[in-house]
Amino acid sequence: MSDHGIELGDSVRLKSGGPLMTYEGESHSTGDAICTWFDGTQRCQETFNHRAIEKADGPEAGPMTRVGR
């Protein structure tokens, strides 16, 4: 487990809201969280400060989640 309580492959989201994302590790240059999500069929990836994301819990965080249901 990382120092932030989030492990590789965990479902996360921005504390301010937004799509469910997958945590893929830390950026070597900044230490920020690398997160990936899908917008329709397009794969998106961005880095976020660890303080801006939280682990997503509950049924919506399962592996079969679809954004925009």
Backbone atoms as SQL, in Angstrom:
CREATE TABLE atoms (id INTEGER PRIMARY KEY, chain TEXT, resi INTEGER, resn TEXT, atom TEXT, x REAL, y REAL, z REAL);
INSERT INTO atoms VALUES
  (1, 'A', 1, 'MET', 'N', 0.859, -1.186, 0.000),
  (2, 'A', 1, 'MET', 'CA', 0.000, 0.000, 0.000),
  (3, 'A', 1, 'MET', 'C', 0.893, 1.233, 0.000),
  (4, 'A', 2, 'SER', 'N', 0.487, 2.260, -0.739),
  (5, 'A', 2, 'SER', 'CA', 1.273, 3.487, -0.806),
  (6, 'A', 2, 'SER', 'C', 1.120, 4.287, 0.488),
  (7, 'A', 3, 'ASP', 'N', 1.916, 5.330, 0.601),
  (8, 'A', 3, 'ASP', 'CA', 1.816, 6.217, 1.761),
  (9, 'A', 3, 'ASP', 'C', 0.456, 6.912, 1.823),
  (10, 'A', 4, 'HIS', 'N', -0.271, 6.884, 0.713),
  (11, 'A', 4, 'HIS', 'CA', -1.550, 7.591, 0.615),
  (12, 'A', 4, 'HIS', 'C', -2.743, 6.672, 0.828),
  (13, 'A', 5, 'GLY', 'N', -2.490, 5.384, 1.106),
  (14, 'A', 5, 'GLY', 'CA', -3.576, 4.446, 1.355),
  (15, 'A', 5, 'GLY', 'C', -4.265, 3.951, 0.099),
  (16, 'A', 6, 'ILE', 'N', -3.672, 4.195, -1.053),
  (17, 'A', 6, 'ILE', 'CA', -4.246, 3.764, -2.322),
  (18, 'A', 6, 'ILE', 'C', -3.252, 2.815, -2.981),
  (19, 'A', 7, 'GLU', 'N', -3.751, 1.680, -3.469),
  (20, 'A', 7, 'GLU', 'CA', -2.908, 0.684, -4.114),
  (21, 'A', 7, 'GLU', 'C', -3.123, 0.696, -5.618),
  (22, 'A', 8, 'LEU', 'N', -2.148, 0.181, -6.357),
  (23, 'A', 8, 'LEU', 'CA', -2.284, 0.051, -7.806),
  (24, 'A', 8, 'LEU', 'C', -3.573, -0.679, -8.139),
  (25, 'A', 9, 'GLY', 'N', -4.322, -0.155, -9.094),
  (26, 'A', 9, 'GLY', 'CA', -5.568, -0.787, -9.516),
  (27, 'A', 9, 'GLY', 'C', -6.791, -0.371, -8.742),
  (28, 'A', 10, 'ASP', 'N', -6.632, 0.393, -7.648),
  (29, 'A', 10, 'ASP', 'CA', -7.789, 0.852, -6.878),
  (30, 'A', 10, 'ASP', 'C', -8.619, 1.832, -7.685),
  (31, 'A', 11, 'SER', 'N', -9.922, 1.808, -7.455),
  (32, 'A', 11, 'SER', 'CA', -10.821, 2.803, -8.037),
  (33, 'A', 11, 'SER', 'C', -10.752, 4.063, -7.189),
  (34, 'A', 12, 'VAL', 'N', -10.565, 5.197, -7.846),
  (35, 'A', 12, 'VAL', 'CA', -10.467, 6.482, -7.164),
  (36, 'A', 12, 'VAL', 'C', -11.321, 7.502, -7.894),
  (37, 'A', 13, 'ARG', 'N', -11.550, 8.615, -7.241),
  (38, 'A', 13, 'ARG', 'CA', -12.205, 9.749, -7.905),
  (39, 'A', 13, 'ARG', 'C', -11.685, 11.023, -7.281),
  (40, 'A', 14, 'LEU', 'N', -11.860, 12.122, -8.006),
  (41, 'A', 14, 'LEU', 'CA', -11.499, 13.422, -7.451),
  (42, 'A', 14, 'LEU', 'C', -12.441, 13.742, -6.307),
  (43, 'A', 15, 'LYS', 'N', -11.931, 14.358, -5.265),
  (44, 'A', 15, 'LYS', 'CA', -12.777, 14.738, -4.130),
  (45, 'A', 15, 'LYS', 'C', -13.866, 15.708, -4.561),
  (46, 'A', 16, 'SER', 'N', -13.620, 16.458, -5.637),
  (47, 'A', 16, 'SER', 'CA', -14.609, 17.413, -6.141),
  (48, 'A', 16, 'SER', 'C', -15.622, 16.771, -7.077),
  (49, 'A', 17, 'GLY', 'N', -15.477, 15.461, -7.346),
  (50, 'A', 17, 'GLY', 'CA', -16.403, 14.752, -8.229),
  (51, 'A', 17, 'GLY', 'C', -15.731, 14.354, -9.531),
  (52, 'A', 18, 'GLY', 'N', -16.513, 13.830, -10.440),
  (53, 'A', 18, 'GLY', 'CA', -15.974, 13.414, -11.726),
  (54, 'A', 18, 'GLY', 'C', -16.067, 11.917, -11.912),
  (55, 'A', 19, 'PRO', 'N', -15.481, 11.425, -13.001),
  (56, 'A', 19, 'PRO', 'CA', -15.606, 10.002, -13.316),
  (57, 'A', 19, 'PRO', 'C', -14.804, 9.120, -12.376),
  (58, 'A', 20, 'LEU', 'N', -15.200, 7.877, -12.310),
  (59, 'A', 20, 'LEU', 'CA', -14.444, 6.875, -11.593),
  (60, 'A', 20, 'LEU', 'C', -13.173, 6.609, -12.388),
  (61, 'A', 21, 'MET', 'N', -12.024, 6.558, -11.699),
  (62, 'A', 21, 'MET', 'CA', -10.740, 6.368, -12.360),
  (63, 'A', 21, 'MET', 'C', -10.005, 5.205, -11.711),
  (64, 'A', 22, 'THR', 'N', -8.979, 4.720, -12.381),
  (65, 'A', 22, 'THR', 'CA', -8.114, 3.675, -11.852),
  (66, 'A', 22, 'THR', 'C', -6.768, 4.283, -11.510),
  (67, 'A', 23, 'TYR', 'N', -6.290, 4.015, -10.303),
  (68, 'A', 23, 'TYR', 'CA', -4.981, 4.507, -9.870),
  (69, 'A', 23, 'TYR', 'C', -3.912, 3.608, -10.475),
  (70, 'A', 24, 'GLU', 'N', -2.961, 4.214, -11.209),
  (71, 'A', 24, 'GLU', 'CA', -1.930, 3.436, -11.902),
  (72, 'A', 24, 'GLU', 'C', -0.528, 3.691, -11.374),
  (73, 'A', 25, 'GLY', 'N', -0.394, 4.393, -10.277),
  (74, 'A', 25, 'GLY', 'CA', 0.921, 4.615, -9.682),
  (75, 'A', 25, 'GLY', 'C', 1.242, 6.091, -9.550),
  (76, 'A', 26, 'GLU', 'N', 2.539, 6.360, -9.327),
  (77, 'A', 26, 'GLU', 'CA', 2.991, 7.737, -9.135),
  (78, 'A', 26, 'GLU', 'C', 3.901, 8.175, -10.265),
  (79, 'A', 27, 'SER', 'N', 3.797, 9.422, -10.618),
  (80, 'A', 27, 'SER', 'CA', 4.681, 10.024, -11.611),
  (81, 'A', 27, 'SER', 'C', 6.090, 10.082, -11.030),
  (82, 'A', 28, 'HIS', 'N', 7.080, 9.640, -11.799),
  (83, 'A', 28, 'HIS', 'CA', 8.468, 9.674, -11.332),
  (84, 'A', 28, 'HIS', 'C', 8.970, 11.107, -11.179),
  (85, 'A', 29, 'SER', 'N', 8.447, 12.015, -11.998),
  (86, 'A', 29, 'SER', 'CA', 8.951, 13.393, -11.956),
  (87, 'A', 29, 'SER', 'C', 8.306, 14.249, -10.872),
  (88, 'A', 30, 'THR', 'N', 7.013, 14.028, -10.584),
  (89, 'A', 30, 'THR', 'CA', 6.322, 14.905, -9.628),
  (90, 'A', 30, 'THR', 'C', 5.832, 14.188, -8.373),
  (91, 'A', 31, 'GLY', 'N', 5.695, 12.864, -8.430),
  (92, 'A', 31, 'GLY', 'CA', 5.135, 12.119, -7.302),
  (93, 'A', 31, 'GLY', 'C', 3.628, 12.149, -7.265),
  (94, 'A', 32, 'ASP', 'N', 2.996, 12.807, -8.246),
  (95, 'A', 32, 'ASP', 'CA', 1.537, 12.874, -8.303),
  (96, 'A', 32, 'ASP', 'C', 0.954, 11.525, -8.705),
  (97, 'A', 33, 'ALA', 'N', -0.334, 11.343, -8.426),
  (98, 'A', 33, 'ALA', 'CA', -1.048, 10.115, -8.762),
  (99, 'A', 33, 'ALA', 'C', -1.364, 10.088, -10.252),
  (100, 'A', 34, 'ILE', 'N', -1.057, 8.977, -10.902),
  (101, 'A', 34, 'ILE', 'CA', -1.417, 8.778, -12.305),
  (102, 'A', 34, 'ILE', 'C', -2.749, 8.044, -12.308),
  (103, 'A', 35, 'CYS', 'N', -3.748, 8.630, -12.950),
  (104, 'A', 35, 'CYS', 'CA', -5.081, 8.051, -12.981),
  (105, 'A', 35, 'CYS', 'C', -5.560, 7.905, -14.422),
  (106, 'A', 36, 'THR', 'N', -6.291, 6.813, -14.691),
  (107, 'A', 36, 'THR', 'CA', -6.817, 6.525, -16.018),
  (108, 'A', 36, 'THR', 'C', -8.311, 6.284, -15.924),
  (109, 'A', 37, 'TRP', 'N', -9.048, 6.750, -16.944),
  (110, 'A', 37, 'TRP', 'CA', -10.486, 6.522, -17.023),
  (111, 'A', 37, 'TRP', 'C', -10.880, 6.514, -18.496),
  (112, 'A', 38, 'PHE', 'N', -12.108, 6.161, -18.774),
  (113, 'A', 38, 'PHE', 'CA', -12.598, 6.138, -20.143),
  (114, 'A', 38, 'PHE', 'C', -13.699, 7.169, -20.316),
  (115, 'A', 39, 'ASP', 'N', -13.637, 7.895, -21.430),
  (116, 'A', 39, 'ASP', 'CA', -14.679, 8.821, -21.849),
  (117, 'A', 39, 'ASP', 'C', -15.281, 8.187, -23.097),
  (118, 'A', 40, 'GLY', 'N', -16.343, 7.420, -22.881),
  (119, 'A', 40, 'GLY', 'CA', -16.872, 6.602, -23.977),
  (120, 'A', 40, 'GLY', 'C', -15.878, 5.490, -24.258),
  (121, 'A', 41, 'THR', 'N', -15.313, 5.475, -25.463),
  (122, 'A', 41, 'THR', 'CA', -14.316, 4.466, -25.805),
  (123, 'A', 41, 'THR', 'C', -12.902, 5.028, -25.769),
  (124, 'A', 42, 'GLN', 'N', -12.765, 6.330, -25.499),
  (125, 'A', 42, 'GLN', 'CA', -11.445, 6.958, -25.471),
  (126, 'A', 42, 'GLN', 'C', -10.818, 6.854, -24.086),
  (127, 'A', 43, 'ARG', 'N', -9.599, 6.301, -24.043),
  (128, 'A', 43, 'ARG', 'CA', -8.852, 6.184, -22.784),
  (129, 'A', 43, 'ARG', 'C', -8.221, 7.531, -22.464),
  (130, 'A', 44, 'CYS', 'N', -8.407, 8.000, -21.245),
  (131, 'A', 44, 'CYS', 'CA', -7.850, 9.271, -20.788),
  (132, 'A', 44, 'CYS', 'C', -6.904, 8.998, -19.623),
  (133, 'A', 45, 'GLN', 'N', -5.853, 9.790, -19.512),
  (134, 'A', 45, 'GLN', 'CA', -4.911, 9.639, -18.404),
  (135, 'A', 45, 'GLN', 'C', -4.432, 11.020, -17.984),
  (136, 'A', 46, 'GLU', 'N', -4.327, 11.221, -16.678),
  (137, 'A', 46, 'GLU', 'CA', -3.892, 12.508, -16.134),
  (138, 'A', 46, 'GLU', 'C', -3.244, 12.264, -14.780),
  (139, 'A', 47, 'THR', 'N', -2.436, 13.210, -14.340),
  (140, 'A', 47, 'THR', 'CA', -1.864, 13.144, -13.001),
  (141, 'A', 47, 'THR', 'C', -2.591, 14.146, -12.112),
  (142, 'A', 48, 'PHE', 'N', -2.764, 13.759, -10.854),
  (143, 'A', 48, 'PHE', 'CA', -3.430, 14.604, -9.862),
  (144, 'A', 48, 'PHE', 'C', -2.642, 14.546, -8.564),
  (145, 'A', 49, 'ASN', 'N', -2.649, 15.630, -7.835),
  (146, 'A', 49, 'ASN', 'CA', -2.054, 15.638, -6.508),
  (147, 'A', 49, 'ASN', 'C', -2.808, 14.621, -5.651),
  (148, 'A', 50, 'HIS', 'N', -2.084, 13.849, -4.864),
  (149, 'A', 50, 'HIS', 'CA', -2.727, 12.827, -4.027),
  (150, 'A', 50, 'HIS', 'C', -3.788, 13.419, -3.106),
  (151, 'A', 51, 'ARG', 'N', -3.629, 14.667, -2.706),
  (152, 'A', 51, 'ARG', 'CA', -4.621, 15.283, -1.811),
  (153, 'A', 51, 'ARG', 'C', -5.937, 15.568, -2.518),
  (154, 'A', 52, 'ALA', 'N', -5.941, 15.513, -3.863),
  (155, 'A', 52, 'ALA', 'CA', -7.155, 15.817, -4.627),
  (156, 'A', 52, 'ALA', 'C', -7.990, 14.580, -4.932),
  (157, 'A', 53, 'ILE', 'N', -7.454, 13.368, -4.659),
  (158, 'A', 53, 'ILE', 'CA', -8.198, 12.151, -4.961),
  (159, 'A', 53, 'ILE', 'C', -8.502, 11.362, -3.688),
  (160, 'A', 54, 'GLU', 'N', -9.499, 10.484, -3.803),
  (161, 'A', 54, 'GLU', 'CA', -9.851, 9.606, -2.694),
  (162, 'A', 54, 'GLU', 'C', -10.224, 8.240, -3.258),
  (163, 'A', 55, 'LYS', 'N', -10.018, 7.217, -2.446),
  (164, 'A', 55, 'LYS', 'CA', -10.395, 5.874, -2.846),
  (165, 'A', 55, 'LYS', 'C', -11.907, 5.814, -2.944),
  (166, 'A', 56, 'ALA', 'N', -12.402, 5.243, -4.034),
  (167, 'A', 56, 'ALA', 'CA', -13.847, 5.126, -4.238),
  (168, 'A', 56, 'ALA', 'C', -14.302, 3.805, -3.650),
  (169, 'A', 57, 'ASP', 'N', -15.219, 3.857, -2.717),
  (170, 'A', 57, 'ASP', 'CA', -15.757, 2.660, -2.087),
  (171, 'A', 57, 'ASP', 'C', -17.212, 2.494, -2.481),
  (172, 'A', 58, 'GLY', 'N', -17.734, 1.314, -2.254),
  (173, 'A', 58, 'GLY', 'CA', -19.142, 1.064, -2.516),
  (174, 'A', 58, 'GLY', 'C', -19.353, 0.357, -3.839),
  (175, 'A', 59, 'PRO', 'N', -20.607, 0.021, -4.143),
  (176, 'A', 59, 'PRO', 'CA', -20.912, -0.773, -5.331),
  (177, 'A', 59, 'PRO', 'C', -20.542, -0.083, -6.640),
  (178, 'A', 60, 'GLU', 'N', -20.563, 1.240, -6.679),
  (179, 'A', 60, 'GLU', 'CA', -20.220, 1.943, -7.917),
  (180, 'A', 60, 'GLU', 'C', -18.733, 1.848, -8.246),
  (181, 'A', 61, 'ALA', 'N', -17.928, 1.357, -7.310),
  (182, 'A', 61, 'ALA', 'CA', -16.486, 1.246, -7.524),
  (183, 'A', 61, 'ALA', 'C', -16.077, -0.129, -8.020),
  (184, 'A', 62, 'GLY', 'N', -17.042, -0.990, -8.324),
  (185, 'A', 62, 'GLY', 'CA', -16.728, -2.338, -8.783),
  (186, 'A', 62, 'GLY', 'C', -16.142, -2.361, -10.179),
  (187, 'A', 63, 'PRO', 'N', -15.643, -3.498, -10.613),
  (188, 'A', 63, 'PRO', 'CA', -14.959, -3.600, -11.897),
  (189, 'A', 63, 'PRO', 'C', -15.868, -3.435, -13.103),
  (190, 'A', 64, 'MET', 'N', -17.177, -3.551, -12.958),
  (191, 'A', 64, 'MET', 'CA', -18.078, -3.450, -14.096),
  (192, 'A', 64, 'MET', 'C', -18.735, -2.082, -14.197),
  (193, 'A', 65, 'THR', 'N', -18.195, -1.075, -13.517),
  (194, 'A', 65, 'THR', 'CA', -18.788, 0.265, -13.513),
  (195, 'A', 65, 'THR', 'C', -18.741, 0.875, -14.903),
  (196, 'A', 66, 'ARG', 'N', -19.840, 1.489, -15.311),
  (197, 'A', 66, 'ARG', 'CA', -19.883, 2.234, -16.567),
  (198, 'A', 66, 'ARG', 'C', -20.160, 3.680, -16.245),
  (199, 'A', 67, 'VAL', 'N', -19.337, 4.583, -16.757),
  (200, 'A', 67, 'VAL', 'CA', -19.537, 6.016, -16.545),
  (201, 'A', 67, 'VAL', 'C', -20.733, 6.458, -17.382),
  (202, 'A', 68, 'GLY', 'N', -21.589, 7.303, -16.797),
  (203, 'A', 68, 'GLY', 'CA', -22.723, 7.865, -17.521),
  (204, 'A', 68, 'GLY', 'C', -23.898, 6.916, -17.667),
  (205, 'A', 69, 'ARG', 'N', -24.105, 6.020, -16.695),
  (206, 'A', 69, 'ARG', 'CA', -25.232, 5.106, -16.786),
  (207, 'A', 69, 'ARG', 'C', -26.541, 5.836, -16.720);
